[in-house]
Tab-separated table of C-alpha atoms (C1' of nucleotides) in Angstrom:
chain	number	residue	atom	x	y	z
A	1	UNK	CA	36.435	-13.526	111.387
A	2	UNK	CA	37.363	-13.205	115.003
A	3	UNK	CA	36.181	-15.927	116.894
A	4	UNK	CA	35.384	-14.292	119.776
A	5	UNK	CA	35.580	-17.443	121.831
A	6	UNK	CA	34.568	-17.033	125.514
A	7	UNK	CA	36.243	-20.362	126.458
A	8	UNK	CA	39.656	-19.536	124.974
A	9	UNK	CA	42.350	-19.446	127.789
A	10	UNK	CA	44.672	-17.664	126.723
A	11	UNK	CA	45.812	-15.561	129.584
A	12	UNK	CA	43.885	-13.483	132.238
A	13	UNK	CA	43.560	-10.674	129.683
A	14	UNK	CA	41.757	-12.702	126.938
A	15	UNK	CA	38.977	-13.726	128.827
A	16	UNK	CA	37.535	-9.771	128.829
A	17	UNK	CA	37.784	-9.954	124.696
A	18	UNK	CA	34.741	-11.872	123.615
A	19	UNK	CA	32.671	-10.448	121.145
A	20	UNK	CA	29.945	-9.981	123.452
A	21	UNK	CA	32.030	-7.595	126.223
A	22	UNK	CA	32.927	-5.723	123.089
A	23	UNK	CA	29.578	-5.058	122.180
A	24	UNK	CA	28.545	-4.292	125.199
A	25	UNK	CA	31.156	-2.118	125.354
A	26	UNK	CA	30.059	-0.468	122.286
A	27	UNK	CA	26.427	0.275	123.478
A	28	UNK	CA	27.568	1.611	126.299
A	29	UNK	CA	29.654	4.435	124.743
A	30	UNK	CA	26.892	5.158	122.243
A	31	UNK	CA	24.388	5.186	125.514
A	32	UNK	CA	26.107	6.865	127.522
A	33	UNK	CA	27.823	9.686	125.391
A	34	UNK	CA	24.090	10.714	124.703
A	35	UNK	CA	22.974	11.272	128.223
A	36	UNK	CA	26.738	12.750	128.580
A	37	UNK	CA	25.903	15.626	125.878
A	38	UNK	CA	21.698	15.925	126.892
A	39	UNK	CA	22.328	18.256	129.303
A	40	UNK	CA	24.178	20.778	128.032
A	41	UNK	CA	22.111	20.045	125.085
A	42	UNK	CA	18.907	21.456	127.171
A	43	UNK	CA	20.495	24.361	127.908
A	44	UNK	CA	21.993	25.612	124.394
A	45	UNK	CA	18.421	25.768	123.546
A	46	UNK	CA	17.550	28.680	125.916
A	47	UNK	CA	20.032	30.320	123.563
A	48	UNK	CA	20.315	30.496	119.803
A	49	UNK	CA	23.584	28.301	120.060
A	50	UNK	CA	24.311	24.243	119.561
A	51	UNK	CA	26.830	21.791	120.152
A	52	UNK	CA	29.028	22.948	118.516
A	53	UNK	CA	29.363	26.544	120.344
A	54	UNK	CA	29.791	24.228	122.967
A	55	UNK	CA	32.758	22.677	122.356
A	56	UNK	CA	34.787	25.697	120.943
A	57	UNK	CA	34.051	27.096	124.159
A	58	UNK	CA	34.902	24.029	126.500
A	59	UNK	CA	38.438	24.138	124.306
A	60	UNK	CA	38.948	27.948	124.447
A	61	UNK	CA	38.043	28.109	128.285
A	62	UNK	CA	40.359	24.834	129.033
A	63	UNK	CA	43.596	26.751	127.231
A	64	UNK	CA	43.225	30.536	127.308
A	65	UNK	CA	44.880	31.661	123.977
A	66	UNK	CA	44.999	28.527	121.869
A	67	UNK	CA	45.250	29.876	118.421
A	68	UNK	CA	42.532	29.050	115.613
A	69	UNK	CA	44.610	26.364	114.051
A	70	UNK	CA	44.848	24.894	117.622
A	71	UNK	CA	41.546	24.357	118.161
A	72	UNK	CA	40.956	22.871	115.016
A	73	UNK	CA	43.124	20.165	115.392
A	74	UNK	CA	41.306	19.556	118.474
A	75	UNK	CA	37.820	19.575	117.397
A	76	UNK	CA	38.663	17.947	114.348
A	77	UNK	CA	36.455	19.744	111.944
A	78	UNK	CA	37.406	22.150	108.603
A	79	UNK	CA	37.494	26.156	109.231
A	80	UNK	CA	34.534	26.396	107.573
A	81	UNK	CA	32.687	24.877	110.130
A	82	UNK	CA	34.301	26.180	112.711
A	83	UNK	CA	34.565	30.232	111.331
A	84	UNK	CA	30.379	29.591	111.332
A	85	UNK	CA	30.406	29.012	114.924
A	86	UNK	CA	33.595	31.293	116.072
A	87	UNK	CA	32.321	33.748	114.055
A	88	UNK	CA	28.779	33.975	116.309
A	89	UNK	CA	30.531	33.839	119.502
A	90	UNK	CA	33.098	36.821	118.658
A	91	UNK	CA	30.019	38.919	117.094
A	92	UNK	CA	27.734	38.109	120.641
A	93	UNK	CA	30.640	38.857	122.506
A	94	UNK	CA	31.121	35.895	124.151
A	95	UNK	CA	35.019	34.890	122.632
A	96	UNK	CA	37.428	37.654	122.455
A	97	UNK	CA	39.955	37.001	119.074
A	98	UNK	CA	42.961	39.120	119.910
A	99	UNK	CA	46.040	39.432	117.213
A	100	UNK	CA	49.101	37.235	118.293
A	101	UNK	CA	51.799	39.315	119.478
A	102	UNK	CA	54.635	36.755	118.170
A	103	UNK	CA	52.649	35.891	114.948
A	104	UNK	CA	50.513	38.688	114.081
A	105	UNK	CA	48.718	36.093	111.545
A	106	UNK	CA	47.784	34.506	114.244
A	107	UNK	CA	44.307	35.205	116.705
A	108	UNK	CA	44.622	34.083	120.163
A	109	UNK	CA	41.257	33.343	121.489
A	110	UNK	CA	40.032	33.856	125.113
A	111	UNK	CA	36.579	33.797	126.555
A	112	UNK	CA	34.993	37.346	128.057
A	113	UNK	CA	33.103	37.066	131.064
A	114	UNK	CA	29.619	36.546	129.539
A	115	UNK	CA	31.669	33.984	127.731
A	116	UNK	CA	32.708	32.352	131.194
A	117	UNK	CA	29.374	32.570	132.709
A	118	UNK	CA	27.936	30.180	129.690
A	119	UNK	CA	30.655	27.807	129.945
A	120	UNK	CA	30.137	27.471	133.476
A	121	UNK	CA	26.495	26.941	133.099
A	122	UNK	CA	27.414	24.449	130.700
A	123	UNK	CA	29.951	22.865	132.592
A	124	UNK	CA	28.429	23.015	135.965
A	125	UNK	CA	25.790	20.146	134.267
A	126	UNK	CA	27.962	18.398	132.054
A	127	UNK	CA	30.183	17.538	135.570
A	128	UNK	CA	27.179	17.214	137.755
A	129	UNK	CA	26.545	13.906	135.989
A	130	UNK	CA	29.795	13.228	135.786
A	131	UNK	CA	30.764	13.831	139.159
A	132	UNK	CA	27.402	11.192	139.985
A	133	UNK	CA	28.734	8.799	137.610
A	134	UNK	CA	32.262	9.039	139.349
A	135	UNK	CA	31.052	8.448	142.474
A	136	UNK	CA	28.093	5.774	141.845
A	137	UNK	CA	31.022	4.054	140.057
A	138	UNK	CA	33.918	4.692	142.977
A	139	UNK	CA	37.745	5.581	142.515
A	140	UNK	CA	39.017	2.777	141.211
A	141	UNK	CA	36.037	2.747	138.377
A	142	UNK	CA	37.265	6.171	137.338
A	143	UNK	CA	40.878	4.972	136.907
A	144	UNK	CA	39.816	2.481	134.767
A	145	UNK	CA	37.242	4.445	132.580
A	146	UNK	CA	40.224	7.182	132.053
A	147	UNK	CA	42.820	3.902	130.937
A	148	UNK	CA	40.627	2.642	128.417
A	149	UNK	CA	39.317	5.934	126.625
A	150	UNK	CA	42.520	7.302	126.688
A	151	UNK	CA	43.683	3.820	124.678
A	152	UNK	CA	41.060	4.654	122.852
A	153	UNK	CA	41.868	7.847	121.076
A	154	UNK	CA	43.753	8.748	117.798
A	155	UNK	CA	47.562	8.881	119.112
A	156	UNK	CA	47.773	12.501	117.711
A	157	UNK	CA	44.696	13.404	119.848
A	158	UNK	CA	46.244	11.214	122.660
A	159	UNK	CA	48.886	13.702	123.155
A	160	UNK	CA	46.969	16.707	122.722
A	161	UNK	CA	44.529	15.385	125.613
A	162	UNK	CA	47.808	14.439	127.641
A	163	UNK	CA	49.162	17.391	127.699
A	164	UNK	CA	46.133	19.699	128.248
A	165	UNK	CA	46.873	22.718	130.513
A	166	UNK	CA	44.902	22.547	133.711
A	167	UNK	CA	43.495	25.561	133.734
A	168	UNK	CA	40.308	24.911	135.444
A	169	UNK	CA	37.637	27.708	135.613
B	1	UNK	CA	29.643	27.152	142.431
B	2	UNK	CA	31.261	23.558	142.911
B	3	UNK	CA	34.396	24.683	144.778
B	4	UNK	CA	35.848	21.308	143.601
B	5	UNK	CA	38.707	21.481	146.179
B	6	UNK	CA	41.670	19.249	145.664
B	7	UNK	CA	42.291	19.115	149.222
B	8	UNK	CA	39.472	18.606	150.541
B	9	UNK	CA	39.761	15.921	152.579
B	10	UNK	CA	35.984	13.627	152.882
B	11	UNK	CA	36.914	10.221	152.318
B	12	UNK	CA	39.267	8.594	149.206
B	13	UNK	CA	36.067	9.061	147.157
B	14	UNK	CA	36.005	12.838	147.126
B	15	UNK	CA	39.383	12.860	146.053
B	16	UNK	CA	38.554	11.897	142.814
B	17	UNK	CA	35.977	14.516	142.139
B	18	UNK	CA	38.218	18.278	141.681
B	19	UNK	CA	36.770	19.747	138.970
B	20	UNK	CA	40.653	19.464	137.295
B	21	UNK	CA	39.418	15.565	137.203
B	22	UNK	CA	35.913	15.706	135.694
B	23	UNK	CA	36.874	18.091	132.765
B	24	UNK	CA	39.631	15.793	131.761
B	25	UNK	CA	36.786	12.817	131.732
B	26	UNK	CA	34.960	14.984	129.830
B	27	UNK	CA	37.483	15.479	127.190
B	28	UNK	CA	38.236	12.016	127.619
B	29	UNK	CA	34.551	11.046	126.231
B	30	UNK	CA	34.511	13.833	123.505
B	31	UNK	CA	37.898	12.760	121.887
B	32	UNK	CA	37.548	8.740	122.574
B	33	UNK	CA	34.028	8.766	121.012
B	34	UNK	CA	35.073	11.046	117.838
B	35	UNK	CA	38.115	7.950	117.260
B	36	UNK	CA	34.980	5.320	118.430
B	37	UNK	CA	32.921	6.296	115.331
B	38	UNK	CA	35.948	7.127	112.912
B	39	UNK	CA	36.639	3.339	111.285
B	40	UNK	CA	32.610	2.894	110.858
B	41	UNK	CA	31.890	6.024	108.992
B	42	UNK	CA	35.099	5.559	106.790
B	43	UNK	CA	33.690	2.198	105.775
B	44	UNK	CA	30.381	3.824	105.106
B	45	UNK	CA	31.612	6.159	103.049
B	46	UNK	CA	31.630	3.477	100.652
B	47	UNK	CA	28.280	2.809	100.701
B	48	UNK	CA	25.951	5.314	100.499
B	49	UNK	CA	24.849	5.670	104.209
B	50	UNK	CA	25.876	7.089	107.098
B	51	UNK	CA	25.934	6.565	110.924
B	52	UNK	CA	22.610	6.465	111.378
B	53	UNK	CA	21.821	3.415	109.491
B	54	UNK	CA	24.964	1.873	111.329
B	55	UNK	CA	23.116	2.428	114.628
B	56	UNK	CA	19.762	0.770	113.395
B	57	UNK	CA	21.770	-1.973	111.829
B	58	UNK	CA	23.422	-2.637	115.136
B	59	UNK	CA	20.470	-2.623	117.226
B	60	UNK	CA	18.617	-5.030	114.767
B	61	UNK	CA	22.028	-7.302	114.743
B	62	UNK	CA	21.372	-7.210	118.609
B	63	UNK	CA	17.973	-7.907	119.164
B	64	UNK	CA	16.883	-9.958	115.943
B	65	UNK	CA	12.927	-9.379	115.361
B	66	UNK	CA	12.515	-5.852	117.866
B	67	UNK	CA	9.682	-3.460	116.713
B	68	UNK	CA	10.299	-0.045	115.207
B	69	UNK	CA	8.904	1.470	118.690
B	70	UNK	CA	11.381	-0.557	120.498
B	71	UNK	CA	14.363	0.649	118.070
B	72	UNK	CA	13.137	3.913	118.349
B	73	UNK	CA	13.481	4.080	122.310
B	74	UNK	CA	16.983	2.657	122.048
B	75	UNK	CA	18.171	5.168	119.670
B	76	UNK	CA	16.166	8.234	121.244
B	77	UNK	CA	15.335	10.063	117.717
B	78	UNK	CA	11.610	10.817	116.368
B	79	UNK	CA	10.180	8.162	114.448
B	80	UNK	CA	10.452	10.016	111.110
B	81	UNK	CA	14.098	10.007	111.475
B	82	UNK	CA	14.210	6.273	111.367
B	83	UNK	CA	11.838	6.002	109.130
B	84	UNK	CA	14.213	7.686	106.462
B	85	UNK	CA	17.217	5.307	107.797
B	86	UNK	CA	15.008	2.683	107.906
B	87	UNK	CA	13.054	2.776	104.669
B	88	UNK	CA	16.248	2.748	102.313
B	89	UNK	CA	17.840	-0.211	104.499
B	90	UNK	CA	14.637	-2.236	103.825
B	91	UNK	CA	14.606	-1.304	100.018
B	92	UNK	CA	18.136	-2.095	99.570
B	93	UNK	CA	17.539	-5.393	100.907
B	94	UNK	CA	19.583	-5.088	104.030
B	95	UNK	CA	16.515	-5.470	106.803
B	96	UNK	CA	13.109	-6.926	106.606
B	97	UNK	CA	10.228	-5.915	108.111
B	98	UNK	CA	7.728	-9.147	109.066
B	99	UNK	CA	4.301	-8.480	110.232
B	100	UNK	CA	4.243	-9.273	113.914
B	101	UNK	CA	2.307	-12.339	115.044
B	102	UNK	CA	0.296	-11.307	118.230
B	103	UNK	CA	-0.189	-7.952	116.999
B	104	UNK	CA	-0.281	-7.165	113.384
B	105	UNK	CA	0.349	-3.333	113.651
B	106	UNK	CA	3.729	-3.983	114.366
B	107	UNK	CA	6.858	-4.643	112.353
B	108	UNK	CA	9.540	-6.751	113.758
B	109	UNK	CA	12.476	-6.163	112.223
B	110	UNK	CA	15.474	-8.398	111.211
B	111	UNK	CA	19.019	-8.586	108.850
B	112	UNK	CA	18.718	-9.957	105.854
B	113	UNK	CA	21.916	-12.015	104.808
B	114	UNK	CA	23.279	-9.267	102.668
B	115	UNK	CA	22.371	-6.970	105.833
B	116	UNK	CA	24.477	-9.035	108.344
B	117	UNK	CA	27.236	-8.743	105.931
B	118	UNK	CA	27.526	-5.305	106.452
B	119	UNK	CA	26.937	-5.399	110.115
B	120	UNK	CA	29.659	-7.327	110.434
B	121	UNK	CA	32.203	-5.360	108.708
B	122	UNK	CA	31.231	-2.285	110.186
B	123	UNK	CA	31.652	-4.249	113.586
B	124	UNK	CA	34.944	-6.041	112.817
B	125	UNK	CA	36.477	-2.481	112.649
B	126	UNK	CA	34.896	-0.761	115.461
B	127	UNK	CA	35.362	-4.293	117.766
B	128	UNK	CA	38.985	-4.242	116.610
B	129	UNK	CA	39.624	-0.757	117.948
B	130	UNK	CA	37.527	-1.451	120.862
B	131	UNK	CA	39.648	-4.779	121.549
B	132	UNK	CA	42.813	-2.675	121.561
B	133	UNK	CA	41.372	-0.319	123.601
B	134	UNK	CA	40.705	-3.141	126.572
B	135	UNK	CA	43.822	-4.776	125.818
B	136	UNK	CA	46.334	-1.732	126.776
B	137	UNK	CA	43.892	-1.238	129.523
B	138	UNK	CA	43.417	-4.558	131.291
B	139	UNK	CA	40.672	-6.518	132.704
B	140	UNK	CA	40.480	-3.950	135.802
B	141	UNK	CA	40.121	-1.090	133.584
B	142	UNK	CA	37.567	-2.328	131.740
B	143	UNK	CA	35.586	-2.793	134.330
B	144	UNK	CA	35.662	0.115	135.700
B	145	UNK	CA	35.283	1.846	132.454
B	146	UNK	CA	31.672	0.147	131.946
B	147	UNK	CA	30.538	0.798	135.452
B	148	UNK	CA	31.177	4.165	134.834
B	149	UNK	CA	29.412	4.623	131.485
B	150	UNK	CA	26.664	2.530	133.086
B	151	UNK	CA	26.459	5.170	135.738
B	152	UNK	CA	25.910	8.137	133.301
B	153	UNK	CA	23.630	6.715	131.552
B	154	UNK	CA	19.590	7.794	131.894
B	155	UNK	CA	18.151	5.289	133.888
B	156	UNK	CA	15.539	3.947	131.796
B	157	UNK	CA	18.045	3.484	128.769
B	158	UNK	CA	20.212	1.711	131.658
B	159	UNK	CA	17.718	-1.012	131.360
B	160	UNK	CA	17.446	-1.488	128.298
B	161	UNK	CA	21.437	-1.799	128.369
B	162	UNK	CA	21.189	-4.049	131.279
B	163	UNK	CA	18.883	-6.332	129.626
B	164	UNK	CA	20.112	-6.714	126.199
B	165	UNK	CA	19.903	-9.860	125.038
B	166	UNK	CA	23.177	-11.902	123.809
B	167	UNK	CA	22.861	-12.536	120.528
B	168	UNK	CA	26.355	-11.986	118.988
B	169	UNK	CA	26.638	-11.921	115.340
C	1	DT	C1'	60.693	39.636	96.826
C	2	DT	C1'	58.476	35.748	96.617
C	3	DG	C1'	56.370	31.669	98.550
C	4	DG	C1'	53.752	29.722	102.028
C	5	DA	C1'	51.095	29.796	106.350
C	6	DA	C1'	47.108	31.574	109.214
C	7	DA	C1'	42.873	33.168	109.002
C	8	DG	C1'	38.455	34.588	106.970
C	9	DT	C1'	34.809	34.273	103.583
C	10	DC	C1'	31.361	32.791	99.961
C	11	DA	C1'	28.766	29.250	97.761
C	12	DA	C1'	26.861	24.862	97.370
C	13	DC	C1'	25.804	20.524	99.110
C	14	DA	C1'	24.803	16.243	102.390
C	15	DT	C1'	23.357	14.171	106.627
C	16	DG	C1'	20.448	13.660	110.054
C	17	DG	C1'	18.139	15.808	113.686
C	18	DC	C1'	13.379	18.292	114.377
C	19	DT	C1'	8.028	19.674	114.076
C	20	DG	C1'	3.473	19.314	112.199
C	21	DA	C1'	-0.041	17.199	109.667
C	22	DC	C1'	-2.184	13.379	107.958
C	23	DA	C1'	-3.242	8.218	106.503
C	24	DT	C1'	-3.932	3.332	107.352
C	25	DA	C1'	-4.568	-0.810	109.754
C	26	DA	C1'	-5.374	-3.236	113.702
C	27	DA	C1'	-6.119	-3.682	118.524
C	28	DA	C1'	-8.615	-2.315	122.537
C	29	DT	C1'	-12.346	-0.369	124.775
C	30	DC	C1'	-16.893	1.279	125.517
D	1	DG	C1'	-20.752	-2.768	116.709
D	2	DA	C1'	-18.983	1.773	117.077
D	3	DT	C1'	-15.310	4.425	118.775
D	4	DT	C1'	-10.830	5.370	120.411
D	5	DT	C1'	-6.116	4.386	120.731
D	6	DT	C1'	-1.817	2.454	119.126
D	7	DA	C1'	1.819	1.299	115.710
D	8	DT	C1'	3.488	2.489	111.668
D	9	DG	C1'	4.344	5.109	107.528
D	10	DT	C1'	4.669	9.347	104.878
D	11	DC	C1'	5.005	14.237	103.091
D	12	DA	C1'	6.813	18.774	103.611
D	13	DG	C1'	9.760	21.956	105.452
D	14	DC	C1'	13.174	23.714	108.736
D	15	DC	C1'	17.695	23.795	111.241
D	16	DA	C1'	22.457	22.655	112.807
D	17	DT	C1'	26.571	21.210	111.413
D	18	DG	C1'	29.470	18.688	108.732
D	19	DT	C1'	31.773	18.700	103.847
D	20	DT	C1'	34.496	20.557	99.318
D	21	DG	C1'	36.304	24.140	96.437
D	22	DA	C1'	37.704	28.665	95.359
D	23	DC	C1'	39.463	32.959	96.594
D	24	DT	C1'	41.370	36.997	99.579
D	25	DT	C1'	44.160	39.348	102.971
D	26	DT	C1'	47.791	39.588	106.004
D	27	DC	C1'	52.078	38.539	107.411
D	28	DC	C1'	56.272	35.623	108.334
D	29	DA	C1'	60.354	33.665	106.464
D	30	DA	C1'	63.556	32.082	103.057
DNA sequence: TTGGAAAGTCAACATGGCTGACATAAAATC
DNA sequence: GATTTTATGTCAGCCATGTTGACTTTCCAA
């Protein structure tokens, strides 16, 4: 199934749909998302955390206050996993769960400041490669990139990402 | 550290680098990859393996006859890793393992028929969403989207990358 | 007041990383 | 020819992080 035929001419868009750009395509995210989480990854080992701390605290410094239930839409995982992790932050006192004041069911989590200064460690790697890859790759590379993971994503996920408070750190 | 000033004003390049920028293309990555790997691991859910014996299935799909050594560069795990991926795809009849030629010691590994099948619909899903991807995106986006991922990458897996042979399924 | 939602917890299990130790066969080197 | 190195395979055990299922507490809302 799929032909994937490289003479087809079917339009201007076609010609970037043979099998072979998609593969290449594919080894390229599954190349380059490793060297995208290795640093970070070098780091977390100085401390007795892991991925996973990682991203509940990129999400949690990205949108000050984003309830439990929040975040675990956006890292996709049950509340098992995440309470194991959340749980470890809050008791090192690196995440701060405060009771909503609307919904007192509710915890609102924020990073403390030893929880900033470890997502800025993090960070400061994870976007000095980026930041090389951007600019080895120029402006109009980065446009691009952004277009076609962002037509990548689950819809649902699409929207969270769209609408992502820019907080910045 | 990183000031990442939005109006700074170096050059159109530097305008692409506020920090605002890089932690969306980091989000970008995290959420695009999760949706990347989610129609291969549903279909392997089926079966009874998991995403790392879709990664050693692709690279042997790739480069028909590699040696284990060679695998295990490309997918950057210890050799006892594969070894559990690999052992249960050879004894299910899904990858054989000749003898090399030239040098005996290694084992050059290859799909069987019943291995391609597999590959194939494992591919067919995760080239379909791939295909969608590029098409909302266009033939400028993608572009720019690989020469970006090709930029992060570590440079000695870049070659590898670079050099992959064409094989197609 | 009752039902459901948000959060937390315990237990058990699976996958797939890792290290360390050791074995075998074959190539390469001295 | 003896020795060392390389490629591969294997066993055992550990760890991080995902899962399901069951259950509790608190609190909002109908």
């Amino acid at each position: 199934m799929e032909a994937g035929n490289p003479g087809s001419h079917g339009g201007e868009s076609l010609l970037f749909l043979t099998d072979e750009q998609l593969r290449k395509g594919i080894e390229a995210m599954f190349f380059a998302y490793r060297a995208f989480t290795a640093d970070p990854d070098r780091i977390l080992e100085n401390y007795e955390y892991g991925r996973a701390h990682h991203r509940a605290i990129h999400f949690i410094n990205r949108q000050p206050g984003l309830t439990v239930n929040t975040l675990l839409t956006m890292l996709g995982v049950t509340k098992q996993s995440l309470n194991r992790v959340l749980r470890t932050l809050v008791e090192d006192g690196l995440v701060e769960a405060r009771v909503g004041r609307r919904d007192k069911r509710e915890r609102n989590l924020f990073l403390t400041e030893k929880g900033a200064e470890l997502e800025r460690e993090l960070s400061d790697a994870q976007r000095a490669r980026m930041r090389a890859a951007y600019r080895a790759a120029g402006p109009a590379a980065v446009a691009g990139f952004r277009q076609v993971l962002e037509a990548m994503m689950d819809p649902d996920i699409r929207r969270h990402y769209q609408s992502m408070r820019e907080t910045a750190s």
